[in-house]
Amino acid sequence: MKTWDEVYAHAREKCNICRCCPTCNGLACRGETPGPGGKGSGSAFVRNVEMLSKVFITMDTITSNEEVDTHADFFGHQVSMPVYAAPISGIRQNYGADMDDLVYTEELVKGCIDAGTIAFTGDGMYDDMFKGPLEILKKQQGYGVPTIKPWAKEHMKWRMDLAAEVNALAIASDIDASGLTNLRKSVTPVGFKTVEDLKELKQMSHVPFILKGIMSVKGAMKALEAGVDGIIVSNHGGRVLDNCLSGIEVLEDIVKAVDGRMKVFVDGGIRSGNDVFKALAFGADGVLIGRSISHAVIGDGAQGVKIYLDKIQLELKEAMAMAGCKRIEEINKEHITVKW
Ligand SMILES: Cc1cc2nc3c(=O)[nH]c(=O)nc-3n(C[C@H](O)[C@H](O)[C@H](O)COP(=O)(O)O)c2cc1C
């Protein structure tokens, strides 16, 4: 079995655009979109990683010798840990790897299942960019979360119906893509959605419906009013708006305001099991990882994903052990110190 360092070195050889830096922190690729970077000055991507590094885990080693358990629940499905693969599209254009999005999705979904967790899959401006990944989920009994762009309602509806047909576990929509100029001008344009629109979409969805790209208490309250089942606190890896806060900074206020009425996930800059611990300590129900899991797929397909996620799980277990937490539900704000 390869090590993560070997998988990552392999990804570096295969990528002509992404540099696969020792720490994937958005500094070298500032503004590179297309590419793996953050939009404009790249500050939002950089901030995602930077702010997580200013959160410290508090040790508590006077505790029982009970084994640490990282298992969690995702809308009634048990997962090995509350860590999911974020939807990523355009592997060729963004990383410069010789891999199309379908092969990427196939390896991603398999790797996540092998590691005991779940992949969110992507969408694109041509219908096949949604249908293709869905065929892959179908082969895995729907074990994944198709993520639909905020197209016009009729285009979202047929996608939701197809997702239900393959027994997808849940459906997400990256509503923060609604402001992206290239997608607003695409064959099927995306558009902003009101609370009323979202209520209708929730009615159309036959499974839990998750909104990705919520970055404020106000946004979370609108999502709650729309009746969705969960939100992902996310700035899209810093790719939709320059000069915005990181998800980790706004997470705690959102969790408090939501007060358990829907699931709250977070992503952006999560690179280690310690980062996962920090996000859970702020109250997240789970986290998504984008770029590092892409590197894992490019480096060694499904096996690379399993190697990466096993590493994350081990780090999370070690962090939990040192903080005196035996179960995911025990991790809370008392276990971290924030130096912002
Ligand atoms: C190259 C690239 C492509 C992405 N494509 C999508 C997408 O199609 N849909 C989506 O919801 N998010 C997309 N994202 C955002 C990710 O889902 C996720 O929010 C982000 O990557 C998390 O930050 P991280 O990469 O620092 O972990 C993309 C991100 C990158 C880097």
mmCIF file of C-alpha atoms and ligand atoms in Angstrom:
data_model
loop_
_atom_site.group_PDB
_atom_site.id
_atom_site.type_symbol
_atom_site.label_atom_id
_atom_site.label_comp_id
_atom_site.label_asym_id
_atom_site.label_seq_id
_atom_site.Cartn_x
_atom_site.Cartn_y
_atom_site.Cartn_z
ATOM 1 C CA MET A 1 0.000 0.000 0.000
ATOM 2 C CA LYS A 2 1.316 3.444 -0.987
ATOM 3 C CA THR A 3 1.711 6.293 1.490
ATOM 4 C CA TRP A 4 -0.145 9.599 1.110
ATOM 5 C CA ASP A 5 3.175 11.302 0.261
ATOM 6 C CA GLU A 6 3.637 8.890 -2.648
ATOM 7 C CA VAL A 7 0.068 9.428 -3.893
ATOM 8 C CA TYR A 8 0.507 13.220 -3.711
ATOM 9 C CA ALA A 9 3.879 13.064 -5.497
ATOM 10 C CA HIS A 10 2.171 11.072 -8.247
ATOM 11 C CA ALA A 11 -0.581 13.720 -8.518
ATOM 12 C CA ARG A 12 2.123 16.402 -8.849
ATOM 13 C CA GLU A 13 3.622 14.520 -11.831
ATOM 14 C CA LYS A 14 0.211 14.244 -13.497
ATOM 15 C CA CYS A 15 -0.994 17.847 -13.047
ATOM 16 C CA ASN A 16 0.103 20.420 -15.623
ATOM 17 C CA ILE A 17 -1.740 23.347 -14.050
ATOM 18 C CA CYS A 18 -2.047 22.673 -10.292
ATOM 19 C CA ARG A 19 1.366 22.743 -8.592
ATOM 20 C CA CYS A 20 0.271 20.364 -5.807
ATOM 21 C CA CYS A 21 2.134 22.493 -3.251
ATOM 22 C CA PRO A 22 3.435 20.941 -0.006
ATOM 23 C CA THR A 23 0.513 22.722 1.711
ATOM 24 C CA CYS A 24 -2.491 23.382 -0.530
ATOM 25 C CA ASN A 25 -3.130 26.936 0.686
ATOM 26 C CA GLY A 26 -3.984 29.059 -2.350
ATOM 27 C CA LEU A 27 -0.816 31.177 -2.258
ATOM 28 C CA ALA A 28 0.909 29.962 -5.435
ATOM 29 C CA CYS A 29 -2.318 29.784 -7.489
ATOM 30 C CA ARG A 30 -3.881 33.129 -6.427
ATOM 31 C CA GLY A 31 -6.429 34.200 -9.034
ATOM 32 C CA GLU A 32 -5.987 31.082 -11.186
ATOM 33 C CA THR A 33 -9.555 30.239 -12.214
ATOM 34 C CA PRO A 34 -9.721 28.221 -14.459
ATOM 35 C CA GLY A 35 -7.069 26.513 -12.435
ATOM 36 C CA PRO A 36 -7.271 25.420 -8.798
ATOM 37 C CA GLY A 37 -6.984 28.909 -7.265
ATOM 38 C CA GLY A 38 -9.243 31.412 -5.572
ATOM 39 C CA LYS A 39 -11.010 34.192 -7.487
ATOM 40 C CA GLY A 40 -9.387 37.604 -8.033
ATOM 41 C CA SER A 41 -6.634 38.212 -5.497
ATOM 42 C CA GLY A 42 -7.224 34.670 -4.221
ATOM 43 C CA SER A 43 -7.677 36.025 -0.696
ATOM 44 C CA ALA A 44 -10.744 33.940 0.158
ATOM 45 C CA PHE A 45 -8.996 30.610 -0.581
ATOM 46 C CA VAL A 46 -5.888 31.735 1.331
ATOM 47 C CA ARG A 47 -8.060 32.861 4.258
ATOM 48 C CA ASN A 48 -9.830 29.475 4.440
ATOM 49 C CA VAL A 49 -6.537 27.757 5.254
ATOM 50 C CA GLU A 50 -5.082 30.624 7.316
ATOM 51 C CA MET A 51 -8.004 30.986 9.748
ATOM 52 C CA LEU A 52 -8.089 27.259 10.461
ATOM 53 C CA SER A 53 -4.409 27.482 11.425
ATOM 54 C CA LYS A 54 -5.357 30.032 14.115
ATOM 55 C CA VAL A 55 -7.581 27.557 15.925
ATOM 56 C CA PHE A 56 -5.800 25.367 18.485
ATOM 57 C CA ILE A 57 -6.854 22.062 19.992
ATOM 58 C CA THR A 58 -6.934 21.892 23.792
ATOM 59 C CA MET A 59 -5.411 18.777 25.379
ATOM 60 C CA ASP A 60 -7.226 16.815 28.081
ATOM 61 C CA THR A 61 -5.432 13.568 28.796
ATOM 62 C CA ILE A 62 -6.898 12.622 32.185
ATOM 63 C CA THR A 63 -9.605 10.405 30.806
ATOM 64 C CA SER A 64 -10.707 6.764 30.443
ATOM 65 C CA ASN A 65 -8.926 4.315 28.169
ATOM 66 C CA GLU A 66 -12.039 3.737 26.050
ATOM 67 C CA GLU A 67 -11.455 3.486 22.262
ATOM 68 C CA VAL A 68 -12.190 6.585 20.170
ATOM 69 C CA ASP A 69 -15.068 6.151 17.715
ATOM 70 C CA THR A 70 -15.363 8.499 14.696
ATOM 71 C CA HIS A 71 -18.613 7.085 13.264
ATOM 72 C CA ALA A 72 -21.386 9.539 12.446
ATOM 73 C CA ASP A 73 -24.815 9.714 10.823
ATOM 74 C CA PHE A 74 -25.606 11.267 7.434
ATOM 75 C CA PHE A 75 -29.399 11.515 7.090
ATOM 76 C CA GLY A 76 -29.893 7.988 8.446
ATOM 77 C CA HIS A 77 -26.765 6.445 6.859
ATOM 78 C CA GLN A 78 -23.830 5.511 9.044
ATOM 79 C CA VAL A 79 -20.445 6.829 7.899
ATOM 80 C CA SER A 80 -16.943 6.043 9.199
ATOM 81 C CA MET A 81 -16.471 9.748 10.027
ATOM 82 C CA PRO A 82 -18.359 12.983 9.214
ATOM 83 C CA VAL A 83 -15.997 13.837 6.339
ATOM 84 C CA TYR A 84 -17.354 13.938 2.771
ATOM 85 C CA ALA A 85 -15.888 14.609 -0.676
ATOM 86 C CA ALA A 86 -16.904 18.031 -2.053
ATOM 87 C CA PRO A 87 -18.261 18.296 -5.620
ATOM 88 C CA ILE A 88 -15.495 19.252 -8.052
ATOM 89 C CA SER A 89 -15.846 19.606 -11.805
ATOM 90 C CA GLY A 90 -13.479 20.414 -14.662
ATOM 91 C CA ILE A 91 -10.537 18.211 -13.653
ATOM 92 C CA ARG A 92 -8.791 18.710 -16.992
ATOM 93 C CA GLN A 93 -9.307 22.499 -17.154
ATOM 94 C CA ASN A 94 -8.572 23.175 -13.488
ATOM 95 C CA TYR A 95 -5.762 20.746 -12.658
ATOM 96 C CA GLY A 96 -4.320 19.999 -16.096
ATOM 97 C CA ALA A 97 -4.636 16.259 -15.434
ATOM 98 C CA ASP A 98 -5.448 13.867 -18.253
ATOM 99 C CA MET A 99 -8.676 12.669 -16.643
ATOM 100 C CA ASP A 100 -12.249 13.403 -17.668
ATOM 101 C CA ASP A 101 -14.902 14.193 -15.097
ATOM 102 C CA LEU A 102 -16.619 10.830 -15.538
ATOM 103 C CA VAL A 103 -13.527 8.778 -14.744
ATOM 104 C CA TYR A 104 -12.869 11.188 -11.871
ATOM 105 C CA THR A 105 -16.372 10.648 -10.466
ATOM 106 C CA GLU A 106 -16.160 6.877 -10.804
ATOM 107 C CA GLU A 107 -12.905 6.721 -8.825
ATOM 108 C CA LEU A 108 -14.066 9.331 -6.309
ATOM 109 C CA VAL A 109 -17.349 7.600 -5.485
ATOM 110 C CA LYS A 110 -15.660 4.211 -5.155
ATOM 111 C CA GLY A 111 -12.848 5.575 -2.976
ATOM 112 C CA CYS A 112 -15.305 7.272 -0.639
ATOM 113 C CA ILE A 113 -17.416 4.110 -0.322
ATOM 114 C CA ASP A 114 -14.274 2.054 0.390
ATOM 115 C CA ALA A 115 -13.360 4.535 3.122
ATOM 116 C CA GLY A 116 -16.867 4.284 4.598
ATOM 117 C CA THR A 117 -18.078 7.709 3.588
ATOM 118 C CA ILE A 118 -19.913 9.611 0.838
ATOM 119 C CA ALA A 119 -19.039 11.718 -2.219
ATOM 120 C CA PHE A 120 -20.934 14.762 -3.467
ATOM 121 C CA THR A 121 -20.852 14.666 -7.284
ATOM 122 C CA GLY A 122 -20.878 17.553 -9.749
ATOM 123 C CA ASP A 123 -22.903 19.112 -12.527
ATOM 124 C CA GLY A 124 -22.141 21.246 -15.574
ATOM 125 C CA MET A 125 -23.628 23.352 -18.340
ATOM 126 C CA TYR A 126 -24.372 20.388 -20.630
ATOM 127 C CA ASP A 127 -26.996 17.842 -19.549
ATOM 128 C CA ASP A 128 -24.533 14.951 -19.833
ATOM 129 C CA MET A 129 -22.352 16.605 -17.202
ATOM 130 C CA PHE A 130 -25.091 15.741 -14.706
ATOM 131 C CA LYS A 131 -26.366 12.515 -16.276
ATOM 132 C CA GLY A 132 -22.888 10.944 -16.521
ATOM 133 C CA PRO A 133 -22.022 11.170 -12.800
ATOM 134 C CA LEU A 134 -25.557 9.993 -12.010
ATOM 135 C CA GLU A 135 -25.027 6.795 -14.062
ATOM 136 C CA ILE A 136 -21.978 6.173 -11.886
ATOM 137 C CA LEU A 137 -24.013 6.678 -8.701
ATOM 138 C CA LYS A 138 -26.618 4.291 -10.109
ATOM 139 C CA LYS A 139 -23.979 1.542 -10.280
ATOM 140 C CA GLN A 140 -23.357 2.174 -6.562
ATOM 141 C CA GLN A 141 -27.084 2.010 -5.660
ATOM 142 C CA GLY A 142 -27.236 5.808 -5.520
ATOM 143 C CA TYR A 143 -24.710 6.023 -2.696
ATOM 144 C CA GLY A 144 -23.726 9.671 -3.082
ATOM 145 C CA VAL A 145 -25.085 13.210 -3.254
ATOM 146 C CA PRO A 146 -25.601 14.739 -6.721
ATOM 147 C CA THR A 147 -25.025 18.497 -6.598
ATOM 148 C CA ILE A 148 -27.171 20.529 -8.972
ATOM 149 C CA LYS A 149 -26.286 24.025 -10.165
ATOM 150 C CA PRO A 150 -28.963 26.690 -9.638
ATOM 151 C CA TRP A 151 -30.399 26.430 -13.171
ATOM 152 C CA ALA A 152 -33.934 27.477 -14.082
ATOM 153 C CA LYS A 153 -36.506 25.455 -12.138
ATOM 154 C CA GLU A 154 -37.465 23.075 -14.967
ATOM 155 C CA HIS A 155 -33.806 22.086 -15.423
ATOM 156 C CA MET A 156 -33.392 21.534 -11.693
ATOM 157 C CA LYS A 157 -36.581 19.477 -11.625
ATOM 158 C CA TRP A 158 -35.557 16.895 -14.236
ATOM 159 C CA ARG A 159 -32.217 16.560 -12.491
ATOM 160 C CA MET A 160 -33.936 16.025 -9.121
ATOM 161 C CA ASP A 161 -36.274 13.421 -10.638
ATOM 162 C CA LEU A 162 -33.339 11.539 -12.166
ATOM 163 C CA ALA A 163 -31.458 11.685 -8.843
ATOM 164 C CA ALA A 164 -34.492 10.195 -7.097
ATOM 165 C CA GLU A 165 -34.673 7.421 -9.722
ATOM 166 C CA VAL A 166 -31.133 6.291 -8.883
ATOM 167 C CA ASN A 167 -31.901 6.427 -5.122
ATOM 168 C CA ALA A 168 -29.440 9.227 -4.367
ATOM 169 C CA LEU A 169 -29.002 9.633 -0.593
ATOM 170 C CA ALA A 170 -29.643 13.386 -0.774
ATOM 171 C CA ILE A 171 -29.489 16.243 -3.294
ATOM 172 C CA ALA A 172 -27.421 19.407 -2.924
ATOM 173 C CA SER A 173 -27.459 22.656 -4.853
ATOM 174 C CA ASP A 174 -24.476 25.027 -4.951
ATOM 175 C CA ILE A 175 -26.643 28.123 -5.020
ATOM 176 C CA ASP A 176 -23.518 30.283 -4.685
ATOM 177 C CA ALA A 177 -22.767 29.486 -8.343
ATOM 178 C CA SER A 178 -25.714 31.720 -9.293
ATOM 179 C CA GLY A 179 -23.483 34.787 -9.545
ATOM 180 C CA LEU A 180 -20.808 33.234 -11.762
ATOM 181 C CA THR A 181 -20.697 35.236 -14.993
ATOM 182 C CA ASN A 182 -19.741 32.306 -17.251
ATOM 183 C CA LEU A 183 -22.626 30.197 -15.903
ATOM 184 C CA ARG A 184 -25.111 33.070 -16.125
ATOM 185 C CA LYS A 185 -24.276 33.201 -19.850
ATOM 186 C CA SER A 186 -24.201 29.441 -20.419
ATOM 187 C CA VAL A 187 -26.499 27.331 -22.628
ATOM 188 C CA THR A 188 -28.764 26.790 -19.625
ATOM 189 C CA PRO A 189 -28.147 29.871 -17.470
ATOM 190 C CA VAL A 190 -28.010 29.745 -13.681
ATOM 191 C CA GLY A 191 -29.899 32.326 -11.616
ATOM 192 C CA PHE A 192 -30.453 33.515 -8.061
ATOM 193 C CA LYS A 193 -33.232 31.856 -6.081
ATOM 194 C CA THR A 194 -35.671 33.458 -3.633
ATOM 195 C CA VAL A 195 -36.963 31.769 -0.464
ATOM 196 C CA GLU A 196 -40.174 30.992 -2.376
ATOM 197 C CA ASP A 197 -38.177 29.380 -5.231
ATOM 198 C CA LEU A 198 -36.262 27.295 -2.695
ATOM 199 C CA LYS A 199 -39.502 26.179 -1.016
ATOM 200 C CA GLU A 200 -40.680 24.877 -4.397
ATOM 201 C CA LEU A 201 -37.372 23.126 -5.016
ATOM 202 C CA LYS A 202 -37.541 21.506 -1.592
ATOM 203 C CA GLN A 203 -41.027 20.207 -2.507
ATOM 204 C CA MET A 204 -39.618 18.752 -5.753
ATOM 205 C CA SER A 205 -36.821 16.917 -3.986
ATOM 206 C CA HIS A 206 -37.753 13.409 -2.918
ATOM 207 C CA VAL A 207 -34.756 13.090 -0.575
ATOM 208 C CA PRO A 208 -32.984 15.454 1.894
ATOM 209 C CA PHE A 209 -32.165 18.743 0.149
ATOM 210 C CA ILE A 210 -28.966 20.607 1.058
ATOM 211 C CA LEU A 211 -27.990 24.164 0.071
ATOM 212 C CA LYS A 212 -24.272 24.736 -0.529
ATOM 213 C CA GLY A 213 -22.795 28.212 -0.284
ATOM 214 C CA ILE A 214 -24.385 29.809 2.802
ATOM 215 C CA MET A 215 -22.050 32.298 4.508
ATOM 216 C CA SER A 216 -24.193 34.323 6.939
ATOM 217 C CA VAL A 217 -26.778 33.924 9.698
ATOM 218 C CA LYS A 218 -29.204 35.803 7.428
ATOM 219 C CA GLY A 219 -28.640 33.279 4.628
ATOM 220 C CA ALA A 220 -29.031 30.366 7.041
ATOM 221 C CA MET A 221 -32.341 31.779 8.310
ATOM 222 C CA LYS A 222 -33.612 32.040 4.722
ATOM 223 C CA ALA A 223 -32.580 28.426 4.100
ATOM 224 C CA LEU A 224 -34.437 27.424 7.264
ATOM 225 C CA GLU A 225 -37.521 29.329 6.132
ATOM 226 C CA ALA A 226 -37.344 27.472 2.808
ATOM 227 C CA GLY A 227 -37.488 24.246 4.810
ATOM 228 C CA VAL A 228 -34.294 22.634 3.503
ATOM 229 C CA ASP A 229 -32.679 19.778 5.408
ATOM 230 C CA GLY A 230 -29.152 21.095 5.586
ATOM 231 C CA ILE A 231 -26.700 23.775 4.518
ATOM 232 C CA ILE A 232 -23.034 23.790 3.668
ATOM 233 C CA VAL A 233 -21.258 26.836 5.048
ATOM 234 C CA SER A 234 -18.901 27.415 2.131
ATOM 235 C CA ASN A 235 -17.330 30.139 0.006
ATOM 236 C CA HIS A 236 -16.853 27.558 -2.794
ATOM 237 C CA GLY A 237 -13.147 27.234 -2.007
ATOM 238 C CA GLY A 238 -12.793 31.009 -2.509
ATOM 239 C CA ARG A 239 -13.861 30.691 -6.160
ATOM 240 C CA VAL A 240 -17.061 32.746 -6.290
ATOM 241 C CA LEU A 241 -16.193 35.991 -4.438
ATOM 242 C CA ASP A 242 -12.912 37.699 -3.606
ATOM 243 C CA ASN A 243 -12.469 39.336 -0.165
ATOM 244 C CA CYS A 244 -15.016 37.284 1.726
ATOM 245 C CA LEU A 245 -14.677 35.577 5.090
ATOM 246 C CA SER A 246 -13.823 31.917 5.458
ATOM 247 C CA GLY A 247 -16.476 29.345 6.347
ATOM 248 C CA ILE A 248 -14.797 28.499 9.642
ATOM 249 C CA GLU A 249 -15.116 32.128 10.829
ATOM 250 C CA VAL A 250 -18.865 32.349 10.255
ATOM 251 C CA LEU A 251 -19.676 28.767 11.278
ATOM 252 C CA GLU A 252 -20.218 29.238 15.022
ATOM 253 C CA ASP A 253 -22.786 32.054 14.687
ATOM 254 C CA ILE A 254 -24.664 30.085 12.042
ATOM 255 C CA VAL A 255 -24.709 26.914 14.157
ATOM 256 C CA LYS A 256 -26.046 28.905 17.140
ATOM 257 C CA ALA A 257 -28.777 30.556 15.069
ATOM 258 C CA VAL A 258 -29.830 27.289 13.410
ATOM 259 C CA ASP A 259 -29.960 25.616 16.840
ATOM 260 C CA GLY A 260 -30.264 22.033 15.552
ATOM 261 C CA ARG A 261 -33.201 22.753 13.195
ATOM 262 C CA MET A 262 -31.246 21.537 10.140
ATOM 263 C CA LYS A 263 -27.825 20.005 9.509
ATOM 264 C CA VAL A 264 -24.882 22.384 9.161
ATOM 265 C CA PHE A 265 -21.810 21.264 7.203
ATOM 266 C CA VAL A 266 -18.739 23.359 6.393
ATOM 267 C CA ASP A 267 -15.916 23.325 3.846
ATOM 268 C CA GLY A 268 -12.907 25.358 2.760
ATOM 269 C CA GLY A 269 -9.247 24.738 3.543
ATOM 270 C CA ILE A 270 -9.713 21.513 5.499
ATOM 271 C CA ARG A 271 -6.490 19.577 5.030
ATOM 272 C CA SER A 272 -6.080 17.320 8.077
ATOM 273 C CA GLY A 273 -7.939 15.378 10.725
ATOM 274 C CA ASN A 274 -7.047 18.196 13.135
ATOM 275 C CA ASP A 275 -8.865 20.658 10.851
ATOM 276 C CA VAL A 276 -11.885 18.323 10.868
ATOM 277 C CA PHE A 277 -11.783 18.312 14.685
ATOM 278 C CA LYS A 278 -11.711 22.149 14.752
ATOM 279 C CA ALA A 279 -14.757 22.415 12.475
ATOM 280 C CA LEU A 280 -16.689 19.893 14.571
ATOM 281 C CA ALA A 281 -15.723 21.842 17.707
ATOM 282 C CA PHE A 282 -17.412 24.943 16.244
ATOM 283 C CA GLY A 283 -20.554 22.833 15.934
ATOM 284 C CA ALA A 284 -20.510 21.512 12.357
ATOM 285 C CA ASP A 285 -22.332 18.227 11.732
ATOM 286 C CA GLY A 286 -19.671 17.336 9.184
ATOM 287 C CA VAL A 287 -17.122 18.711 6.731
ATOM 288 C CA LEU A 288 -16.429 18.496 3.009
ATOM 289 C CA ILE A 289 -12.956 18.399 1.497
ATOM 290 C CA GLY A 290 -12.379 19.574 -2.076
ATOM 291 C CA ARG A 291 -8.905 20.037 -3.496
ATOM 292 C CA SER A 292 -6.997 17.443 -1.422
ATOM 293 C CA ILE A 293 -9.462 14.713 -2.360
ATOM 294 C CA SER A 294 -9.078 15.751 -6.031
ATOM 295 C CA HIS A 295 -5.318 15.345 -5.631
ATOM 296 C CA ALA A 296 -5.946 11.893 -4.180
ATOM 297 C CA VAL A 297 -8.101 10.839 -7.175
ATOM 298 C CA ILE A 298 -5.595 12.222 -9.681
ATOM 299 C CA GLY A 299 -2.700 10.593 -7.812
ATOM 300 C CA ASP A 300 -4.069 7.085 -7.453
ATOM 301 C CA GLY A 301 -7.803 6.863 -8.234
ATOM 302 C CA ALA A 302 -10.082 5.187 -5.708
ATOM 303 C CA GLN A 303 -7.095 3.780 -3.843
ATOM 304 C CA GLY A 304 -5.651 7.283 -3.460
ATOM 305 C CA VAL A 305 -8.945 8.491 -1.966
ATOM 306 C CA LYS A 306 -8.979 5.601 0.508
ATOM 307 C CA ILE A 307 -5.355 6.294 1.505
ATOM 308 C CA TYR A 308 -6.111 9.995 2.004
ATOM 309 C CA LEU A 309 -9.335 9.451 3.960
ATOM 310 C CA ASP A 310 -7.732 6.769 6.156
ATOM 311 C CA LYS A 311 -5.011 9.309 6.984
ATOM 312 C CA ILE A 312 -7.641 11.930 7.855
ATOM 313 C CA GLN A 313 -9.479 9.430 10.065
ATOM 314 C CA LEU A 314 -6.299 8.484 11.916
ATOM 315 C CA GLU A 315 -5.454 12.157 12.536
ATOM 316 C CA LEU A 316 -9.014 12.838 13.701
ATOM 317 C CA LYS A 317 -8.813 9.868 16.089
ATOM 318 C CA GLU A 318 -5.505 11.099 17.478
ATOM 319 C CA ALA A 319 -6.858 14.624 17.969
ATOM 320 C CA MET A 320 -9.948 13.236 19.704
ATOM 321 C CA ALA A 321 -7.850 11.000 21.948
ATOM 322 C CA MET A 322 -5.603 13.886 23.022
ATOM 323 C CA ALA A 323 -8.602 16.167 23.652
ATOM 324 C CA GLY A 324 -10.332 13.489 25.765
ATOM 325 C CA CYS A 325 -13.213 12.956 23.287
ATOM 326 C CA LYS A 326 -14.377 9.382 22.702
ATOM 327 C CA ARG A 327 -17.319 10.137 20.390
ATOM 328 C CA ILE A 328 -17.902 12.736 17.652
ATOM 329 C CA GLU A 329 -20.868 14.209 19.627
ATOM 330 C CA GLU A 330 -18.525 14.984 22.563
ATOM 331 C CA ILE A 331 -16.403 17.435 20.521
ATOM 332 C CA ASN A 332 -17.370 21.014 21.364
ATOM 333 C CA LYS A 333 -16.081 24.567 21.674
ATOM 334 C CA GLU A 334 -14.390 23.758 25.018
ATOM 335 C CA HIS A 335 -11.902 21.644 23.106
ATOM 336 C CA ILE A 336 -10.437 24.496 21.057
ATOM 337 C CA THR A 337 -8.837 27.893 21.632
ATOM 338 C CA VAL A 338 -9.305 30.523 18.939
ATOM 339 C CA LYS A 339 -6.578 33.126 18.334
ATOM 340 C CA TRP A 340 -8.114 35.372 15.634
HETATM 341 C C1 LIG B 1 -11.348 23.006 -9.295
HETATM 342 C C2 LIG B 1 -12.579 23.156 -8.468
HETATM 343 C C3 LIG B 1 -13.822 22.887 -9.033
HETATM 344 C C4 LIG B 1 -14.971 23.005 -8.259
HETATM 345 N N1 LIG B 1 -16.197 22.694 -8.801
HETATM 346 C C5 LIG B 1 -17.307 22.775 -8.039
HETATM 347 C C6 LIG B 1 -18.589 22.418 -8.553
HETATM 348 O O1 LIG B 1 -18.726 22.048 -9.703
HETATM 349 N N2 LIG B 1 -19.669 22.515 -7.726
HETATM 350 C C7 LIG B 1 -19.548 22.932 -6.434
HETATM 351 O O2 LIG B 1 -20.538 22.989 -5.703
HETATM 352 N N3 LIG B 1 -18.360 23.277 -5.922
HETATM 353 C C8 LIG B 1 -17.240 23.195 -6.683
HETATM 354 N N4 LIG B 1 -16.038 23.528 -6.129
HETATM 355 C C9 LIG B 1 -15.966 23.910 -4.704
HETATM 356 C C10 LIG B 1 -15.834 22.673 -3.818
HETATM 357 O O3 LIG B 1 -16.995 21.885 -3.842
HETATM 358 C C11 LIG B 1 -15.575 23.060 -2.351
HETATM 359 O O4 LIG B 1 -16.573 23.945 -1.894
HETATM 360 C C12 LIG B 1 -14.200 23.668 -2.118
HETATM 361 O O5 LIG B 1 -13.259 23.114 -2.995
HETATM 362 C C13 LIG B 1 -13.771 23.432 -0.667
HETATM 363 O O6 LIG B 1 -12.535 23.983 -0.395
HETATM 364 P P1 LIG B 1 -11.151 23.139 -0.404
HETATM 365 O O7 LIG B 1 -10.871 22.812 -1.835
HETATM 366 O O8 LIG B 1 -10.171 24.104 0.145
HETATM 367 O O9 LIG B 1 -11.343 21.914 0.440
HETATM 368 C C14 LIG B 1 -14.872 23.425 -6.901
HETATM 369 C C15 LIG B 1 -13.613 23.692 -6.351
HETATM 370 C C16 LIG B 1 -12.477 23.549 -7.123
HETATM 371 C C17 LIG B 1 -11.139 23.810 -6.485
#
